[in-house]
Amino acid sequence: MRWTVHSEKPLYTDPWLDVRVADVELPGGKRFGHRLIRTPGGAGAVVRDGQGNVLLLWRHRFITDTWTYEIPMGGLHEGESPEAAAAREVEEETGWRPGPLRPLVYAQPSHGLMDSEHHVFVADGAEHVGEPTDTWEAERIEWVALDRVPALVRERKLVGGTSMNALLYLYACSLDGHEV
């Protein structure tokens, strides 16, 4: 069932995204134009406080007009490792410097449409170093109990794919005693 890609042509390109049309062929021979988006990767982190809480942003997303919790996350800079980007994003968005980071999950949140790689790490502990430098990222920054995650999903207060994946994975691991 592997599709054959004959070509890709850009429709719109800027530093944030590259919208394209691909000439694809299905195994049965049918060909058509499939839209896709190519983006730089992103990195973020789930920061734990050792008391069952995780550091989250409460923010508004204008595209969907929703208020939701999210993990700190952002784009990778040229030549930056995902781990360095995750640490930088946590500090910029929350004012907390995370402890040592370990890989948690890798996701491609909409792989039928885009190729955005998301690298999520976990840190046990963080040091408060001041106010966030990216003050426009969040209405508030909170330590939220990890065991509230399923309720936040049900209440549609946690809807972003990467944040949801990372937090639900961490929650599931905590239930079965699997140390992350």
GROMACS .gro file of N, CA and C in nm:
model
  540
    1MET      N    1   0.082  -0.122   0.000
    1MET     CA    2   0.000   0.000   0.000
    1MET      C    3   0.085   0.126   0.000
    2ARG      N    4   0.213   0.116  -0.034
    2ARG     CA    5   0.298   0.233  -0.038
    2ARG      C    6   0.263   0.320  -0.158
    3TRP      N    7   0.242   0.449  -0.134
    3TRP     CA    8   0.213   0.542  -0.241
    3TRP      C    9   0.343   0.583  -0.310
    4THR      N   10   0.333   0.612  -0.438
    4THR     CA   11   0.448   0.663  -0.514
    4THR      C   12   0.432   0.813  -0.529
    5VAL      N   13   0.536   0.886  -0.494
    5VAL     CA   14   0.536   1.032  -0.509
    5VAL      C   15   0.616   1.064  -0.635
    6HIS      N   16   0.548   1.124  -0.734
    6HIS     CA   17   0.614   1.158  -0.860
    6HIS      C   18   0.679   1.296  -0.855
    7SER      N   19   0.618   1.387  -0.780
    7SER     CA   20   0.677   1.521  -0.769
    7SER      C   21   0.607   1.598  -0.656
    8GLU      N   22   0.671   1.705  -0.614
    8GLU     CA   23   0.612   1.801  -0.520
    8GLU      C   24   0.637   1.940  -0.573
    9LYS      N   25   0.535   2.025  -0.561
    9LYS     CA   26   0.550   2.165  -0.604
    9LYS      C   27   0.503   2.255  -0.491
   10PRO      N   28   0.579   2.361  -0.462
   10PRO     CA   29   0.538   2.453  -0.356
   10PRO      C   30   0.418   2.537  -0.398
   11LEU      N   31   0.326   2.556  -0.305
   11LEU     CA   32   0.212   2.647  -0.325
   11LEU      C   33   0.233   2.777  -0.248
   12TYR      N   34   0.291   2.764  -0.128
   12TYR     CA   35   0.321   2.880  -0.043
   12TYR      C   36   0.434   2.841   0.051
   13THR      N   37   0.532   2.929   0.065
   13THR     CA   38   0.646   2.901   0.154
   13THR      C   39   0.682   3.026   0.232
   14ASP      N   40   0.705   3.008   0.363
   14ASP     CA   41   0.762   3.112   0.448
   14ASP      C   42   0.849   3.042   0.552
   15PRO      N   43   0.911   3.115   0.644
   15PRO     CA   44   0.999   3.047   0.740
   15PRO      C   45   0.928   2.947   0.832
   16TRP      N   46   0.797   2.956   0.846
   16TRP     CA   47   0.723   2.869   0.938
   16TRP      C   48   0.667   2.744   0.872
   17LEU      N   49   0.629   2.756   0.743
   17LEU     CA   50   0.570   2.640   0.679
   17LEU      C   51   0.589   2.646   0.529
   18ASP      N   52   0.574   2.528   0.471
   18ASP     CA   53   0.590   2.510   0.328
   18ASP      C   54   0.471   2.426   0.282
   19VAL      N   55   0.372   2.491   0.218
   19VAL     CA   56   0.253   2.422   0.171
   19VAL      C   57   0.280   2.376   0.028
   20ARG      N   58   0.254   2.247   0.002
   20ARG     CA   59   0.287   2.188  -0.127
   20ARG      C   60   0.172   2.104  -0.182
   21VAL      N   61   0.183   2.073  -0.309
   21VAL     CA   62   0.096   1.973  -0.370
   21VAL      C   63   0.188   1.864  -0.424
   22ALA      N   64   0.155   1.741  -0.389
   22ALA     CA   65   0.234   1.627  -0.436
   22ALA      C   66   0.152   1.551  -0.540
   23ASP      N   67   0.218   1.513  -0.648
   23ASP     CA   68   0.158   1.426  -0.748
   23ASP      C   69   0.184   1.284  -0.699
   24VAL      N   70   0.079   1.218  -0.648
   24VAL     CA   71   0.095   1.084  -0.590
   24VAL      C   72   0.017   0.981  -0.670
   25GLU      N   73   0.067   0.858  -0.662
   25GLU     CA   74   0.001   0.746  -0.730
   25GLU      C   75  -0.024   0.636  -0.629
   26LEU      N   76  -0.149   0.589  -0.626
   26LEU     CA   77  -0.186   0.479  -0.538
   26LEU      C   78  -0.142   0.347  -0.600
   27PRO      N   79  -0.130   0.240  -0.521
   27PRO     CA   80  -0.087   0.110  -0.576
   27PRO      C   81  -0.170   0.062  -0.696
   28GLY      N   82  -0.296   0.098  -0.703
   28GLY     CA   83  -0.380   0.057  -0.815
   28GLY      C   84  -0.362   0.140  -0.940
   29GLY      N   85  -0.279   0.244  -0.934
   29GLY     CA   86  -0.252   0.326  -1.052
   29GLY      C   87  -0.321   0.461  -1.052
   30LYS      N   88  -0.415   0.485  -0.961
   30LYS     CA   89  -0.483   0.615  -0.957
   30LYS      C   90  -0.385   0.723  -0.911
   31ARG      N   91  -0.385   0.836  -0.985
   31ARG     CA   92  -0.299   0.950  -0.951
   31ARG      C   93  -0.384   1.071  -0.916
   32PHE      N   94  -0.335   1.150  -0.823
   32PHE     CA   95  -0.404   1.274  -0.785
   32PHE      C   96  -0.308   1.365  -0.711
   33GLY      N   97  -0.351   1.491  -0.695
   33GLY     CA   98  -0.274   1.590  -0.620
   33GLY      C   99  -0.312   1.586  -0.473
   34HIS      N  100  -0.216   1.567  -0.386
   34HIS     CA  101  -0.238   1.563  -0.242
   34HIS      C  102  -0.167   1.682  -0.178
   35ARG      N  103  -0.242   1.761  -0.102
   35ARG     CA  104  -0.181   1.876  -0.034
   35ARG      C  105  -0.106   1.826   0.089
   36LEU      N  106   0.007   1.893   0.118
   36LEU     CA  107   0.085   1.860   0.237
   36LEU      C  108   0.155   1.985   0.288
   37ILE      N  109   0.196   1.979   0.413
   37ILE     CA  110   0.266   2.090   0.477
   37ILE      C  111   0.396   2.036   0.533
   38ARG      N  112   0.505   2.101   0.500
   38ARG     CA  113   0.635   2.068   0.557
   38ARG      C  114   0.672   2.179   0.654
   39THR      N  115   0.714   2.139   0.775
   39THR     CA  116   0.747   2.238   0.878
   39THR      C  117   0.875   2.197   0.949
   40PRO      N  118   0.943   2.295   1.009
   40PRO     CA  119   1.057   2.259   1.094
   40PRO      C  120   1.005   2.182   1.216
   41GLY      N  121   1.089   2.104   1.275
   41GLY     CA  122   1.049   2.027   1.392
   41GLY      C  123   1.027   2.114   1.515
   42GLY      N  124   0.975   2.051   1.618
   42GLY     CA  125   0.952   2.119   1.744
   42GLY      C  126   0.998   2.033   1.860
   43ALA      N  127   1.017   2.097   1.974
   43ALA     CA  128   1.059   2.025   2.094
   43ALA      C  129   0.995   2.089   2.215
   44GLY      N  130   0.966   2.005   2.313
   44GLY     CA  131   0.907   2.053   2.437
   44GLY      C  132   0.938   1.957   2.550
   45ALA      N  133   0.884   1.988   2.667
   45ALA     CA  134   0.913   1.904   2.783
   45ALA      C  135   0.797   1.903   2.880
   46VAL      N  136   0.783   1.788   2.945
   46VAL     CA  137   0.697   1.775   3.061
   46VAL      C  138   0.789   1.784   3.181
   47VAL      N  139   0.766   1.885   3.263
   47VAL     CA  140   0.849   1.906   3.381
   47VAL      C  141   0.768   1.864   3.503
   48ARG      N  142   0.827   1.773   3.584
   48ARG     CA  143   0.761   1.724   3.705
   48ARG      C  144   0.825   1.788   3.827
   49ASP      N  145   0.745   1.802   3.933
   49ASP     CA  146   0.797   1.865   4.055
   49ASP      C  147   0.828   1.766   4.168
   50GLY      N  148   0.812   1.636   4.144
   50GLY     CA  149   0.839   1.537   4.247
   50GLY      C  150   0.724   1.516   4.345
   51GLN      N  151   0.616   1.591   4.326
   51GLN     CA  152   0.498   1.579   4.413
   51GLN      C  153   0.373   1.543   4.333
   52GLY      N  154   0.394   1.490   4.213
   52GLY     CA  155   0.282   1.447   4.130
   52GLY      C  156   0.226   1.555   4.040
   53ASN      N  157   0.297   1.667   4.026
   53ASN     CA  158   0.249   1.778   3.943
   53ASN      C  159   0.338   1.797   3.821
   54VAL      N  160   0.278   1.855   3.716
   54VAL     CA  161   0.351   1.888   3.594
   54VAL      C  162   0.330   2.036   3.563
   55LEU      N  163   0.429   2.096   3.501
   55LEU     CA  164   0.427   2.239   3.470
   55LEU      C  165   0.358   2.260   3.335
   56LEU      N  166   0.246   2.334   3.338
   56LEU     CA  167   0.168   2.356   3.216
   56LEU      C  168   0.139   2.504   3.194
   57LEU      N  169   0.115   2.535   3.069
   57LEU     CA  170   0.070   2.669   3.029
   57LEU      C  171  -0.081   2.664   3.010
   58TRP      N  172  -0.150   2.768   3.051
   58TRP     CA  173  -0.292   2.785   3.019
   58TRP      C  174  -0.296   2.897   2.917
   59ARG      N  175  -0.345   2.865   2.797
   59ARG     CA  176  -0.336   2.965   2.690
   59ARG      C  177  -0.453   2.957   2.594
   60HIS      N  178  -0.470   3.062   2.520
   60HIS     CA  179  -0.573   3.070   2.416
   60HIS      C  180  -0.509   3.043   2.281
   61ARG      N  181  -0.575   2.962   2.201
   61ARG     CA  182  -0.534   2.939   2.063
   61ARG      C  183  -0.640   2.999   1.972
   62PHE      N  184  -0.602   3.106   1.902
   62PHE     CA  185  -0.700   3.181   1.823
   62PHE      C  186  -0.754   3.100   1.705
   63ILE      N  187  -0.676   3.009   1.649
   63ILE     CA  188  -0.720   2.936   1.530
   63ILE      C  189  -0.845   2.855   1.561
   64THR      N  190  -0.847   2.789   1.676
   64THR     CA  191  -0.962   2.708   1.716
   64THR      C  192  -1.048   2.779   1.821
   65ASP      N  193  -1.006   2.900   1.861
   65ASP     CA  194  -1.074   2.979   1.965
   65ASP      C  195  -1.099   2.894   2.090
   66THR      N  196  -0.992   2.832   2.138
   66THR     CA  197  -1.002   2.747   2.256
   66THR      C  198  -0.899   2.788   2.361
   67TRP      N  199  -0.936   2.769   2.488
   67TRP     CA  200  -0.846   2.784   2.602
   67TRP      C  201  -0.807   2.644   2.645
   68THR      N  202  -0.677   2.617   2.653
   68THR     CA  203  -0.633   2.482   2.688
   68THR      C  204  -0.501   2.484   2.764
   69TYR      N  205  -0.475   2.371   2.829
   69TYR     CA  206  -0.345   2.348   2.890
   69TYR      C  207  -0.252   2.291   2.784
   70GLU      N  208  -0.125   2.327   2.792
   70GLU     CA  209  -0.023   2.274   2.702
   70GLU      C  210   0.108   2.261   2.777
   71ILE      N  211   0.192   2.171   2.728
   71ILE     CA  212   0.329   2.167   2.778
   71ILE      C  213   0.406   2.278   2.709
   72PRO      N  214   0.515   2.327   2.768
   72PRO     CA  215   0.599   2.424   2.698
   72PRO      C  216   0.663   2.357   2.576
   73MET      N  217   0.651   2.422   2.461
   73MET     CA  218   0.702   2.362   2.338
   73MET      C  219   0.718   2.470   2.232
   74GLY      N  220   0.814   2.450   2.143
   74GLY     CA  221   0.834   2.544   2.034
   74GLY      C  222   0.927   2.487   1.929
   75GLY      N  223   0.962   2.570   1.834
   75GLY     CA  224   1.043   2.528   1.722
   75GLY      C  225   1.191   2.517   1.754
   76LEU      N  226   1.257   2.435   1.675
   76LEU     CA  227   1.402   2.421   1.685
   76LEU      C  228   1.469   2.532   1.605
   77HIS      N  229   1.572   2.590   1.661
   77HIS     CA  230   1.652   2.688   1.588
   77HIS      C  231   1.755   2.614   1.502
   78GLU      N  232   1.803   2.682   1.400
   78GLU     CA  233   1.902   2.623   1.310
   78GLU      C  234   2.020   2.568   1.390
   79GLY      N  235   2.051   2.440   1.368
   79GLY     CA  236   2.165   2.377   1.434
   79GLY      C  237   2.142   2.337   1.580
   80GLU      N  238   2.022   2.359   1.632
   80GLU     CA  239   1.993   2.329   1.772
   80GLU      C  240   1.941   2.187   1.787
   81SER      N  241   1.987   2.118   1.890
   81SER     CA  242   1.938   1.983   1.916
   81SER      C  243   1.797   1.991   1.975
   82PRO      N  244   1.715   1.888   1.956
   82PRO     CA  245   1.582   1.887   2.018
   82PRO      C  246   1.588   1.905   2.169
   83GLU      N  247   1.685   1.843   2.235
   83GLU     CA  248   1.696   1.856   2.381
   83GLU      C  249   1.726   2.001   2.422
   84ALA      N  250   1.817   2.066   2.353
   84ALA     CA  251   1.849   2.206   2.383
   84ALA      C  252   1.729   2.296   2.357
   85ALA      N  253   1.657   2.267   2.248
   85ALA     CA  254   1.537   2.347   2.217
   85ALA      C  255   1.431   2.330   2.324
   86ALA      N  256   1.410   2.208   2.372
   86ALA     CA  257   1.311   2.184   2.476
   86ALA      C  258   1.345   2.261   2.603
   87ALA      N  259   1.472   2.256   2.644
   87ALA     CA  260   1.514   2.329   2.765
   87ALA      C  261   1.494   2.479   2.747
   88ARG      N  262   1.532   2.531   2.630
   88ARG     CA  263   1.516   2.673   2.602
   88ARG      C  264   1.370   2.714   2.605
   89GLU      N  265   1.283   2.634   2.542
   89GLU     CA  266   1.141   2.666   2.536
   89GLU      C  267   1.077   2.666   2.676
   90VAL      N  268   1.112   2.569   2.759
   90VAL     CA  269   1.058   2.566   2.895
   90VAL      C  270   1.094   2.695   2.968
   91GLU      N  271   1.220   2.733   2.962
   91GLU     CA  272   1.263   2.853   3.034
   91GLU      C  273   1.199   2.980   2.976
   92GLU      N  274   1.198   2.993   2.844
   92GLU     CA  275   1.140   3.113   2.782
   92GLU      C  276   0.991   3.127   2.813
   93GLU      N  277   0.919   3.015   2.810
   93GLU     CA  278   0.773   3.020   2.823
   93GLU      C  279   0.724   3.018   2.967
   94THR      N  280   0.806   2.967   3.059
   94THR     CA  281   0.757   2.952   3.197
   94THR      C  282   0.840   3.025   3.302
   95GLY      N  283   0.965   3.056   3.274
   95GLY     CA  284   1.053   3.112   3.375
   95GLY      C  285   1.117   3.006   3.464
   96TRP      N  286   1.095   2.879   3.432
   96TRP     CA  287   1.154   2.768   3.506
   96TRP      C  288   1.261   2.702   3.419
   97ARG      N  289   1.379   2.677   3.476
   97ARG     CA  290   1.485   2.605   3.406
   97ARG      C  291   1.474   2.457   3.443
   98PRO      N  292   1.447   2.371   3.345
   98PRO     CA  293   1.427   2.230   3.377
   98PRO      C  294   1.556   2.162   3.419
   99GLY      N  295   1.540   2.057   3.502
   99GLY     CA  296   1.652   1.972   3.535
   99GLY      C  297   1.690   1.890   3.413
  100PRO      N  298   1.778   1.792   3.430
  100PRO     CA  299   1.820   1.710   3.315
  100PRO      C  300   1.700   1.651   3.242
  101LEU      N  301   1.708   1.657   3.111
  101LEU     CA  302   1.600   1.609   3.025
  101LEU      C  303   1.630   1.468   2.974
  102ARG      N  304   1.523   1.387   2.969
  102ARG     CA  305   1.530   1.253   2.910
  102ARG      C  306   1.419   1.241   2.805
  103PRO      N  307   1.443   1.167   2.698
  103PRO     CA  308   1.338   1.150   2.597
  103PRO      C  309   1.212   1.088   2.659
  104LEU      N  310   1.097   1.141   2.622
  104LEU     CA  311   0.968   1.088   2.668
  104LEU      C  312   0.890   1.028   2.552
  105VAL      N  313   0.855   1.111   2.452
  105VAL     CA  314   0.782   1.062   2.335
  105VAL      C  315   0.827   1.137   2.210
  106TYR      N  316   0.811   1.072   2.098
  106TYR     CA  317   0.831   1.132   1.967
  106TYR      C  318   0.697   1.122   1.897
  107ALA      N  319   0.653   1.230   1.835
  107ALA     CA  320   0.522   1.229   1.768
  107ALA      C  321   0.528   1.308   1.639
  108GLN      N  322   0.444   1.266   1.546
  108GLN     CA  323   0.413   1.344   1.427
  108GLN      C  324   0.262   1.362   1.432
  109PRO      N  325   0.215   1.475   1.489
  109PRO     CA  326   0.076   1.489   1.527
  109PRO      C  327  -0.027   1.485   1.415
  110SER      N  328   0.012   1.512   1.293
  110SER     CA  329  -0.085   1.507   1.184
  110SER      C  330  -0.015   1.453   1.059
  111HIS      N  331   0.037   1.331   1.069
  111HIS     CA  332   0.125   1.277   0.967
  111HIS      C  333   0.056   1.246   0.834
  112GLY      N  334  -0.074   1.256   0.826
  112GLY     CA  335  -0.143   1.243   0.699
  112GLY      C  336  -0.147   1.373   0.622
  113LEU      N  337  -0.105   1.481   0.687
  113LEU     CA  338  -0.108   1.615   0.626
  113LEU      C  339   0.026   1.686   0.633
  114MET      N  340   0.101   1.663   0.742
  114MET     CA  341   0.225   1.739   0.761
  114MET      C  342   0.335   1.650   0.817
  115ASP      N  343   0.460   1.698   0.804
  115ASP     CA  344   0.575   1.620   0.849
  115ASP      C  345   0.642   1.680   0.972
  116SER      N  346   0.568   1.744   1.056
  116SER     CA  347   0.623   1.811   1.174
  116SER      C  348   0.663   1.710   1.282
  117GLU      N  349   0.793   1.698   1.306
  117GLU     CA  350   0.844   1.607   1.409
  117GLU      C  351   0.841   1.679   1.544
  118HIS      N  352   0.782   1.615   1.643
  118HIS     CA  353   0.777   1.671   1.779
  118HIS      C  354   0.854   1.580   1.874
  119HIS      N  355   0.956   1.636   1.936
  119HIS     CA  356   1.040   1.565   2.032
  119HIS      C  357   1.002   1.615   2.171
  120VAL      N  358   0.953   1.525   2.257
  120VAL     CA  359   0.912   1.566   2.391
  120VAL      C  360   0.999   1.493   2.492
  121PHE      N  361   1.049   1.570   2.588
  121PHE     CA  362   1.136   1.521   2.692
  121PHE      C  363   1.064   1.531   2.826
  122VAL      N  364   1.121   1.469   2.928
  122VAL     CA  365   1.070   1.479   3.064
  122VAL      C  366   1.185   1.524   3.153
  123ALA      N  367   1.153   1.609   3.250
  123ALA     CA  368   1.251   1.654   3.349
  123ALA      C  369   1.191   1.636   3.487
  124ASP      N  370   1.272   1.589   3.578
  124ASP     CA  371   1.231   1.579   3.717
  124ASP      C  372   1.289   1.697   3.791
  125GLY      N  373   1.206   1.798   3.807
  125GLY     CA  374   1.247   1.917   3.879
  125GLY      C  375   1.285   2.031   3.787
  126ALA      N  376   1.279   2.149   3.844
  126ALA     CA  377   1.314   2.271   3.772
  126ALA      C  378   1.346   2.380   3.874
  127GLU      N  379   1.424   2.475   3.830
  127GLU     CA  380   1.460   2.589   3.915
  127GLU      C  381   1.390   2.713   3.860
  128HIS      N  382   1.321   2.787   3.947
  128HIS     CA  383   1.256   2.910   3.902
  128HIS      C  384   1.364   3.016   3.887
  129VAL      N  385   1.380   3.068   3.764
  129VAL     CA  386   1.486   3.165   3.736
  129VAL      C  387   1.433   3.304   3.706
  130GLY      N  388   1.302   3.323   3.710
  130GLY     CA  389   1.244   3.454   3.685
  130GLY      C  390   1.115   3.445   3.607
  131GLU      N  391   1.074   3.558   3.558
  131GLU     CA  392   0.952   3.563   3.479
  131GLU      C  393   0.980   3.510   3.339
  132PRO      N  394   0.877   3.458   3.272
  132PRO     CA  395   0.896   3.411   3.134
  132PRO      C  396   0.940   3.527   3.045
  133THR      N  397   1.029   3.499   2.951
  133THR     CA  398   1.068   3.602   2.855
  133THR      C  399   0.970   3.609   2.739
  134ASP      N  400   0.903   3.498   2.710
  134ASP     CA  401   0.797   3.496   2.609
  134ASP      C  402   0.664   3.519   2.681
  135THR      N  403   0.636   3.643   2.718
  135THR     CA  404   0.519   3.674   2.801
  135THR      C  405   0.387   3.655   2.727
  136TRP      N  406   0.390   3.645   2.597
  136TRP     CA  407   0.268   3.630   2.517
  136TRP      C  408   0.226   3.485   2.501
  137GLU      N  409   0.304   3.390   2.554
  137GLU     CA  410   0.275   3.248   2.536
  137GLU      C  411   0.159   3.197   2.621
  138ALA      N  412   0.139   3.253   2.741
  138ALA     CA  413   0.042   3.193   2.832
  138ALA      C  414  -0.029   3.298   2.915
  139GLU      N  415  -0.155   3.271   2.944
  139GLU     CA  416  -0.232   3.352   3.038
  139GLU      C  417  -0.180   3.329   3.179
  140ARG      N  418  -0.149   3.201   3.207
  140ARG     CA  419  -0.091   3.167   3.337
  140ARG      C  420  -0.009   3.039   3.323
  141ILE      N  421   0.079   3.019   3.419
  141ILE     CA  422   0.164   2.901   3.426
  141ILE      C  423   0.130   2.831   3.557
  142GLU      N  424   0.103   2.700   3.550
  142GLU     CA  425   0.056   2.629   3.669
  142GLU      C  426   0.126   2.495   3.684
  143TRP      N  427   0.139   2.453   3.809
  143TRP     CA  428   0.173   2.315   3.841
  143TRP      C  429   0.040   2.243   3.857
  144VAL      N  430   0.014   2.147   3.771
  144VAL     CA  431  -0.114   2.076   3.767
  144VAL      C  432  -0.089   1.929   3.802
  145ALA      N  433  -0.175   1.873   3.885
  145ALA     CA  434  -0.161   1.733   3.923
  145ALA      C  435  -0.172   1.642   3.800
  146LEU      N  436  -0.075   1.554   3.782
  146LEU     CA  437  -0.075   1.462   3.668
  146LEU      C  438  -0.201   1.376   3.667
  147ASP      N  439  -0.253   1.341   3.784
  147ASP     CA  440  -0.373   1.256   3.787
  147ASP      C  441  -0.499   1.330   3.744
  148ARG      N  442  -0.490   1.462   3.718
  148ARG     CA  443  -0.603   1.538   3.662
  148ARG      C  444  -0.609   1.529   3.510
  149VAL      N  445  -0.505   1.475   3.447
  149VAL     CA  446  -0.496   1.474   3.301
  149VAL      C  447  -0.618   1.410   3.234
  150PRO      N  448  -0.664   1.290   3.275
  150PRO     CA  449  -0.782   1.234   3.208
  150PRO      C  450  -0.905   1.326   3.217
  151ALA      N  451  -0.926   1.390   3.331
  151ALA     CA  452  -1.039   1.483   3.344
  151ALA      C  453  -1.021   1.603   3.253
  152LEU      N  454  -0.899   1.653   3.241
  152LEU     CA  455  -0.875   1.768   3.153
  152LEU      C  456  -0.905   1.732   3.008
  153VAL      N  457  -0.874   1.608   2.969
  153VAL     CA  458  -0.907   1.562   2.833
  153VAL      C  459  -1.059   1.557   2.817
  154ARG      N  460  -1.128   1.496   2.913
  154ARG     CA  461  -1.276   1.485   2.906
  154ARG      C  462  -1.340   1.624   2.899
  155GLU      N  463  -1.286   1.718   2.975
  155GLU     CA  464  -1.343   1.853   2.982
  155GLU      C  465  -1.299   1.943   2.866
  156ARG      N  466  -1.222   1.889   2.774
  156ARG     CA  467  -1.167   1.963   2.660
  156ARG      C  468  -1.081   2.081   2.706
  157LYS      N  469  -1.011   2.062   2.815
  157LYS     CA  470  -0.915   2.161   2.863
  157LYS      C  471  -0.773   2.119   2.827
  158LEU      N  472  -0.759   2.003   2.764
  158LEU     CA  473  -0.632   1.953   2.712
  158LEU      C  474  -0.665   1.890   2.579
  159VAL      N  475  -0.638   1.964   2.470
  159VAL     CA  476  -0.679   1.917   2.337
  159VAL      C  477  -0.565   1.910   2.237
  160GLY      N  478  -0.456   1.978   2.261
  160GLY     CA  479  -0.344   1.977   2.167
  160GLY      C  480  -0.281   1.839   2.159
  161GLY      N  481  -0.263   1.788   2.038
  161GLY     CA  482  -0.218   1.652   2.019
  161GLY      C  483  -0.089   1.615   2.089
  162THR      N  484   0.014   1.696   2.074
  162THR     CA  485   0.143   1.660   2.133
  162THR      C  486   0.138   1.667   2.285
  163SER      N  487   0.076   1.772   2.339
  163SER     CA  488   0.063   1.781   2.485
  163SER      C  489  -0.019   1.665   2.539
  164MET      N  490  -0.129   1.634   2.471
  164MET     CA  491  -0.214   1.524   2.516
  164MET      C  492  -0.139   1.392   2.511
  165ASN      N  493  -0.069   1.365   2.401
  165ASN     CA  494   0.007   1.240   2.388
  165ASN      C  495   0.108   1.226   2.501
  166ALA      N  496   0.186   1.330   2.523
  166ALA     CA  497   0.292   1.323   2.623
  166ALA      C  498   0.235   1.306   2.763
  167LEU      N  499   0.132   1.382   2.797
  167LEU     CA  500   0.077   1.375   2.933
  167LEU      C  501   0.001   1.245   2.957
  168LEU      N  502  -0.074   1.198   2.859
  168LEU     CA  503  -0.144   1.071   2.877
  168LEU      C  504  -0.045   0.955   2.885
  169TYR      N  505   0.062   0.960   2.809
  169TYR     CA  506   0.163   0.856   2.816
  169TYR      C  507   0.227   0.854   2.955
  170LEU      N  508   0.264   0.972   3.004
  170LEU     CA  509   0.324   0.980   3.137
  170LEU      C  510   0.226   0.933   3.244
  171TYR      N  511   0.100   0.971   3.230
  171TYR     CA  512  -0.004   0.927   3.325
  171TYR      C  513  -0.018   0.774   3.323
  172ALA      N  514  -0.026   0.716   3.203
  172ALA     CA  515  -0.039   0.570   3.190
  172ALA      C  516   0.081   0.499   3.253
  173CYS      N  517   0.200   0.553   3.231
  173CYS     CA  518   0.319   0.493   3.291
  173CYS      C  519   0.312   0.499   3.443
  174SER      N  520   0.256   0.607   3.497
  174SER     CA  521   0.247   0.619   3.643
  174SER      C  522   0.149   0.517   3.699
  175LEU      N  523   0.047   0.480   3.623
  175LEU     CA  524  -0.052   0.383   3.669
  175LEU      C  525   0.004   0.242   3.676
  176ASP      N  526   0.087   0.207   3.577
  176ASP     CA  527   0.137   0.070   3.575
  176ASP      C  528   0.274   0.056   3.642
  177GLY      N  529   0.320   0.164   3.704
  177GLY     CA  530   0.445   0.159   3.778
  177GLY      C  531   0.569   0.165   3.691
  178HIS      N  532   0.550   0.190   3.562
  178HIS     CA  533   0.664   0.201   3.470
  178HIS      C  534   0.731   0.337   3.491
  179GLU      N  535   0.853   0.335   3.533
  179GLU     CA  536   0.926   0.460   3.558
  179GLU      C  537   0.974   0.520   3.426
  180VAL      N  538   0.948   0.646   3.407
  180VAL     CA  539   0.993   0.718   3.288
  180VAL      C  540   1.107   0.809   3.326
   0.00000   0.00000   0.00000
